[in-house]
């Protein structure tokens, strides 16, 4: 996946960071200007890379060695560190002005080199310096430029203009952060428009390539959470330079790797079938009215009493005389003896490792379908009328030849075998718009054309959740399930207009994550001064939130911070990607509590991005503060909510919000919480007996 480039701030050194000297020849001559450390810390807090670019011709003149220059820069970093600031990278031109090098300002070589090495976007960057040559450098690189008047004596502009002129670096930073905030708001609106346009191109490619492999290809399903390739395609101008068509060597390489993977999976299936044959025979003795598809996070997460997604619903159905089988997939993307053994316990509800149902030949058949689909997508890319459409088809062509696409498509065979084996009248999947869902629906319908397809819309709906909000009828594809079990009245309202053309039934169902009594709501507790940090199960989001929270914790020793990782991504997997160990900070705790409700009870505020858990935090009186990332789309589950929720971009902003809340400087907190809790109360309702009855009536065909 391609890392999205972000803007940086490039700083001149002498006259901008340090007191101006024509030549600084020793660490003793280096003095930071007042307020510089605080200004750079604001950039650090806002997750903006800070890069120094400096001409040091004293080296070329023989007046300064590179070793002494390194000592000067070491002193600069040490003095900045005293106020919690840092420089992320330093680029130096050591040449004499007469050498004719490309790196000396106003040349742009230092900027372009930094952009290549650090993955930066120069068009989204700022250059700040005290001379017009710094402004010229920024202009030449396509960056915005700010002139500060804290260093070099005034000199002629020579026809160059700056985007802003500031007395000091601190003033310049305040201005550019304000500009970034305004640009972020505008960019989010623009990004939503671009993503909707991208979705139309995704659907256009699917219409042009009605192959089975397309159903499991991640690129072609607009949804939350956003795949990295879709973000890249949405950020690309619709008509840009021609997109490269995947070469034959590239396709052959991917196909060979996929063939090896298919062979390994075939061998694994033979082994699983042999070891699990007795289990499957025992679990297949009786038919089942309902088959439900779920996911486990390894064998240790399996709980026969309470499923992670469906909770006690399988048992509630069983108690009402509806025989139920639950198919269990493993998010570790494998099935081993430990996973099989976890299901040996007897129970009222039958839990079946889904790979026991896969025929041994399925991976090889799927491999052929993927290769055929990839070739068809390549032809679509070649014949596309526009560069933007070719980009989508070419990206999907490569994605079609990946193991994850094979695993998605194998859900067809799993669902088909399950419905046929248990003669099921209803097949239930999660409903998020994920690329494994449609293959499963087609498999169930292939086994029993009258089988009711049920989608459990169990999580948040985002503006970009288009596969769920606006399902498209494309050829023979099953666009949407016959019945949608909605999380609450709010999500039912969100998706109803897009489902009306399909004539399917939307049922307000709820979630087992919320007690049926609805008695868990609690009021605000700002005096706790404890911040719960809740990322989704993605490395990028976990890194961003935990790094941000560490920056806030460093400047708020009077607050405690609780880091709670998603079950699918334990903290041990995130820790290597953090620059510091948060456990070494005295006011940070890595949560080991079994239930999230325990952490809710200890927290006053939650820092979050895309996690649906923030809904339950609100019901527990925990104030939500959303962390914006200027380099990524917004993924706020509470995007409709205006009261109680706040957003921040920088650690200093978070400091101010947290301090004001903890000291009672927000007198309207209680009233705002009541409004927010009322919204969430309709978003996530508890599953009760009436909801179970509505579900049963729906798949039996009752009209209520």
XYZ file of C-alpha atoms in Angstrom, residues 168-504:
337
model
C 8.721 36.151 14.370
C 8.669 32.423 13.804
C 5.952 32.116 16.451
C 3.670 34.456 14.491
C 4.412 32.569 11.276
C 3.545 29.219 12.874
C 0.283 30.550 14.326
C -0.730 31.812 10.897
C 0.126 28.636 9.000
C -1.628 26.412 11.566
C -4.734 28.540 11.152
C -4.421 28.159 7.383
C -4.031 24.397 7.711
C -7.121 24.180 9.892
C -9.191 26.043 7.299
C -7.736 23.938 4.494
C -8.505 20.740 6.403
C -12.186 21.645 6.755
C -12.382 22.526 3.065
C -10.400 19.454 2.051
C -12.706 17.110 3.973
C -15.717 18.470 2.100
C -13.836 18.234 -1.186
C -12.620 14.725 -0.331
C -16.179 13.482 0.237
C -17.130 14.791 -3.192
C -14.100 13.129 -4.781
C -14.805 9.827 -3.027
C -18.371 9.775 -4.315
C -16.991 10.379 -7.814
C -14.503 7.541 -7.273
C -17.335 5.233 -6.192
C -19.068 5.853 -9.512
C -15.875 4.813 -11.311
C -15.621 1.677 -9.149
C -19.145 0.709 -10.127
C -18.447 1.530 -13.778
C -15.516 -0.890 -13.791
C -17.687 -3.574 -12.188
C -20.320 -3.080 -14.899
C -17.638 -3.375 -17.572
C -16.185 -6.527 -15.993
C -18.975 -8.814 -14.705
C -16.594 -11.513 -13.480
C -16.974 -13.487 -10.258
C -13.481 -12.444 -9.111
C -14.586 -8.801 -9.066
C -16.956 -9.548 -6.158
C -14.012 -10.305 -3.875
C -11.674 -7.553 -5.076
C -11.253 -4.994 -2.312
C -10.500 -2.052 -4.608
C -13.997 -2.126 -6.118
C -16.073 -1.909 -2.919
C -16.601 1.651 -1.554
C -16.856 1.287 2.206
C -15.593 1.997 5.686
C -12.856 1.315 6.676
C -11.194 2.925 3.682
C -8.661 0.754 1.813
C -5.363 2.516 1.117
C -5.651 2.051 -2.646
C -9.045 3.785 -2.669
C -7.635 6.727 -0.720
C -4.835 7.025 -3.279
C -7.284 6.841 -6.180
C -9.593 9.426 -4.608
C -6.683 11.813 -4.039
C -5.599 11.493 -7.658
C -6.990 14.094 -10.080
C -9.628 12.547 -12.332
C -7.678 13.366 -15.467
C -3.963 13.113 -14.852
C -1.012 11.479 -16.554
C -1.861 8.048 -18.019
C -1.949 5.286 -15.412
C 0.445 2.420 -16.193
C -1.285 -0.779 -17.299
C 0.019 -3.778 -15.280
C 2.758 -5.411 -17.337
C 2.697 -9.082 -18.269
C 5.750 -9.871 -16.089
C 3.994 -8.258 -13.137
C 0.787 -10.224 -13.720
C 2.695 -13.483 -14.167
C 4.663 -12.839 -10.961
C 1.479 -12.201 -8.982
C -0.194 -15.242 -10.538
C 2.726 -17.532 -9.647
C 2.780 -16.296 -6.056
C -0.963 -16.818 -5.839
C -0.605 -20.333 -7.265
C 1.886 -21.186 -4.523
C -0.525 -19.787 -1.940
C -3.411 -21.809 -3.431
C -1.314 -24.991 -3.298
C -0.483 -24.364 0.354
C -4.141 -23.746 1.180
C -5.143 -26.920 -0.659
C -2.726 -28.953 1.452
C -4.002 -27.214 4.565
C -7.602 -28.035 3.637
C -6.779 -31.716 3.176
C -5.175 -31.742 6.634
C -8.095 -29.864 8.219
C -10.691 -32.107 6.576
C -8.949 -35.211 7.877
C -8.611 -33.981 11.450
C -12.047 -32.357 11.600
C -14.117 -34.977 9.821
C -15.527 -36.404 13.053
C -16.397 -32.956 14.389
C -18.181 -31.979 11.185
C -20.110 -35.256 11.106
C -21.286 -34.708 14.681
C -22.279 -31.077 14.044
C -24.195 -32.019 10.884
C -26.568 -34.582 12.378
C -29.473 -32.123 12.596
C -30.609 -29.434 10.121
C -30.507 -25.746 11.033
C -33.013 -23.038 10.241
C -30.445 -20.235 10.487
C -26.740 -20.169 9.614
C -24.792 -17.145 10.907
C -21.305 -16.088 9.748
C -18.968 -14.548 12.333
C -15.260 -13.897 12.914
C -12.966 -14.860 15.790
C -9.601 -13.321 16.696
C -7.720 -16.574 17.150
C -8.728 -19.600 19.260
C -8.392 -17.745 22.561
C -11.160 -15.313 21.599
C -13.806 -17.975 21.012
C -16.633 -17.754 23.544
C -19.518 -20.159 23.010
C -21.685 -18.157 25.407
C -21.262 -14.752 23.753
C -20.123 -14.077 20.223
C -18.056 -10.916 19.615
C -20.497 -9.618 16.980
C -23.817 -11.346 17.594
C -23.575 -11.602 21.373
C -26.251 -13.964 22.686
C -28.484 -13.782 19.573
C -27.704 -17.396 18.492
C -28.765 -18.625 21.937
C -31.874 -16.436 21.926
C -32.881 -17.905 18.569
C -32.209 -21.412 19.833
C -34.352 -20.734 22.915
C -37.251 -19.819 20.610
C -36.957 -23.103 18.747
C -34.910 -21.730 15.834
C -32.069 -24.189 15.300
C -28.890 -22.187 14.656
C -25.383 -22.894 13.368
C -22.599 -20.294 13.622
C -19.762 -20.406 11.077
C -16.534 -19.091 12.597
C -13.754 -17.580 10.529
C -10.363 -16.622 11.935
C -9.027 -13.097 11.377
C -5.510 -14.534 11.592
C -6.283 -15.794 8.067
C -5.501 -19.401 8.851
C -7.075 -22.450 10.468
C -4.889 -24.645 12.654
C -5.328 -27.413 15.211
C -5.648 -24.915 18.077
C -8.541 -23.204 16.308
C -10.258 -26.541 15.621
C -9.798 -27.674 19.216
C -11.498 -24.540 20.552
C -14.804 -25.788 19.091
C -14.818 -29.247 20.659
C -17.013 -28.151 23.573
C -20.655 -29.183 23.340
C -23.342 -26.507 23.538
C -26.901 -25.639 22.612
C -25.661 -23.682 19.604
C -23.397 -25.383 17.074
C -20.203 -23.423 16.319
C -18.331 -24.656 13.256
C -14.849 -23.660 12.007
C -15.773 -22.508 8.511
C -12.780 -24.107 6.810
C -14.199 -27.552 7.589
C -16.796 -26.804 4.909
C -14.369 -25.881 2.133
C -13.829 -28.544 -0.540
C -10.145 -29.249 -1.088
C -10.334 -28.151 -4.734
C -11.829 -24.699 -4.002
C -8.522 -22.728 -3.878
C -7.447 -23.976 -7.309
C -10.823 -23.233 -8.905
C -10.749 -19.798 -7.290
C -7.201 -19.219 -8.587
C -8.427 -19.745 -12.152
C -11.328 -17.365 -11.597
C -8.994 -14.725 -10.176
C -6.618 -14.980 -13.120
C -9.511 -14.692 -15.578
C -10.895 -11.709 -13.654
C -7.499 -9.974 -13.566
C -7.076 -10.367 -17.323
C -10.554 -8.954 -17.892
C -9.777 -5.977 -15.658
C -6.558 -5.393 -17.573
C -8.547 -5.234 -20.817
C -10.929 -2.739 -19.211
C -7.937 -0.597 -18.217
C -6.539 -0.716 -21.759
C -9.845 0.285 -23.345
C -10.912 2.842 -20.733
C -12.098 6.146 -22.130
C -10.448 8.135 -19.338
C -7.248 8.012 -17.329
C -9.201 7.925 -14.056
C -11.191 4.860 -15.123
C -8.017 3.150 -16.321
C -6.419 3.830 -12.932
C -9.270 2.068 -11.118
C -9.257 -0.942 -13.446
C -5.451 -1.271 -13.356
C -5.369 -1.084 -9.557
C -8.158 -3.661 -9.310
C -6.332 -5.916 -11.784
C -3.370 -6.243 -9.422
C -5.588 -6.534 -6.337
C -7.541 -9.364 -7.975
C -4.414 -11.554 -7.853
C -3.842 -11.369 -4.093
C -4.404 -13.931 -1.321
C -6.935 -11.668 0.424
C -9.098 -11.714 -2.728
C -8.891 -15.507 -2.745
C -9.990 -15.648 0.892
C -12.904 -13.341 0.089
C -14.006 -15.498 -2.841
C -13.722 -18.730 -0.855
C -16.635 -17.453 1.221
C -18.817 -18.453 -1.749
C -17.922 -22.114 -1.265
C -18.252 -21.904 2.517
C -21.735 -20.375 2.377
C -22.875 -22.730 -0.370
C -21.727 -25.789 1.573
C -23.268 -24.535 4.835
C -26.723 -23.771 3.432
C -26.761 -27.069 1.553
C -25.510 -29.160 4.499
C -27.966 -27.773 7.054
C -30.806 -26.957 4.640
C -30.886 -23.441 6.081
C -33.757 -21.062 5.410
C -31.779 -17.957 6.391
C -28.111 -17.064 5.998
C -26.802 -14.182 8.128
C -23.618 -12.203 7.515
C -22.237 -9.006 8.931
C -23.144 -6.073 6.688
C -20.412 -3.468 6.266
C -19.812 -3.572 2.508
C -16.727 -5.774 2.907
C -15.656 -7.678 -0.233
C -16.275 -11.107 1.319
C -20.009 -10.457 1.869
C -21.298 -10.649 -1.713
C -19.474 -13.920 -2.539
C -21.060 -15.429 0.587
C -24.540 -14.243 -0.446
C -24.112 -15.746 -3.898
C -22.957 -19.035 -2.380
C -25.972 -19.241 -0.073
C -28.359 -18.421 -2.904
C -26.681 -21.014 -5.175
C -27.381 -23.716 -2.591
C -30.972 -22.635 -1.966
C -32.606 -20.008 -4.203
C -35.288 -19.402 -1.568
C -32.797 -18.875 1.276
C -33.312 -15.489 2.938
C -30.132 -13.396 2.961
C -29.760 -11.349 6.130
C -27.187 -8.595 6.719
C -26.425 -7.478 10.258
C -25.492 -3.787 10.079
C -23.679 -4.009 13.386
C -21.379 -0.990 13.326
C -21.253 2.714 12.518
C -22.312 4.258 9.221
C -19.968 6.851 7.711
C -20.677 9.261 4.849
C -18.369 7.113 2.697
C -20.032 3.776 3.650
C -21.551 3.787 0.172
C -21.824 0.019 -0.281
C -24.262 0.020 2.652
C -25.839 3.453 2.202
C -26.377 3.196 -1.578
C -26.066 -0.417 -2.819
C -25.902 -0.629 -6.612
C -27.659 -3.153 -8.860
C -24.951 -4.341 -11.261
C -25.722 -7.174 -13.658
C -26.379 -10.419 -11.812
C -24.765 -9.233 -8.577
C -26.792 -9.463 -5.387
C -26.758 -5.793 -4.430
C -28.077 -6.075 -0.874
C -29.439 -8.705 1.512
C -33.173 -9.404 1.670
C -33.280 -8.298 5.294
C -31.062 -5.750 7.033
C -30.842 -5.861 10.823
C -30.040 -2.257 11.749
C -27.998 -1.162 14.736
C -30.656 1.386 15.706
C -33.178 3.893 14.450
C -30.393 6.309 13.481
C -28.620 3.929 11.107
C -31.958 2.755 9.734
C -32.719 6.373 8.847
C -29.284 6.775 7.217
C -29.558 3.798 4.874
C -33.310 3.716 4.146
C -33.283 6.008 1.054
C -30.569 3.978 -0.669
C -32.312 0.659 0.011
C -35.775 1.695 -1.099
C -35.154 0.808 -4.787
C -34.169 -2.749 -3.791
C -37.382 -3.533 -1.939
C -35.578 -5.215 0.936
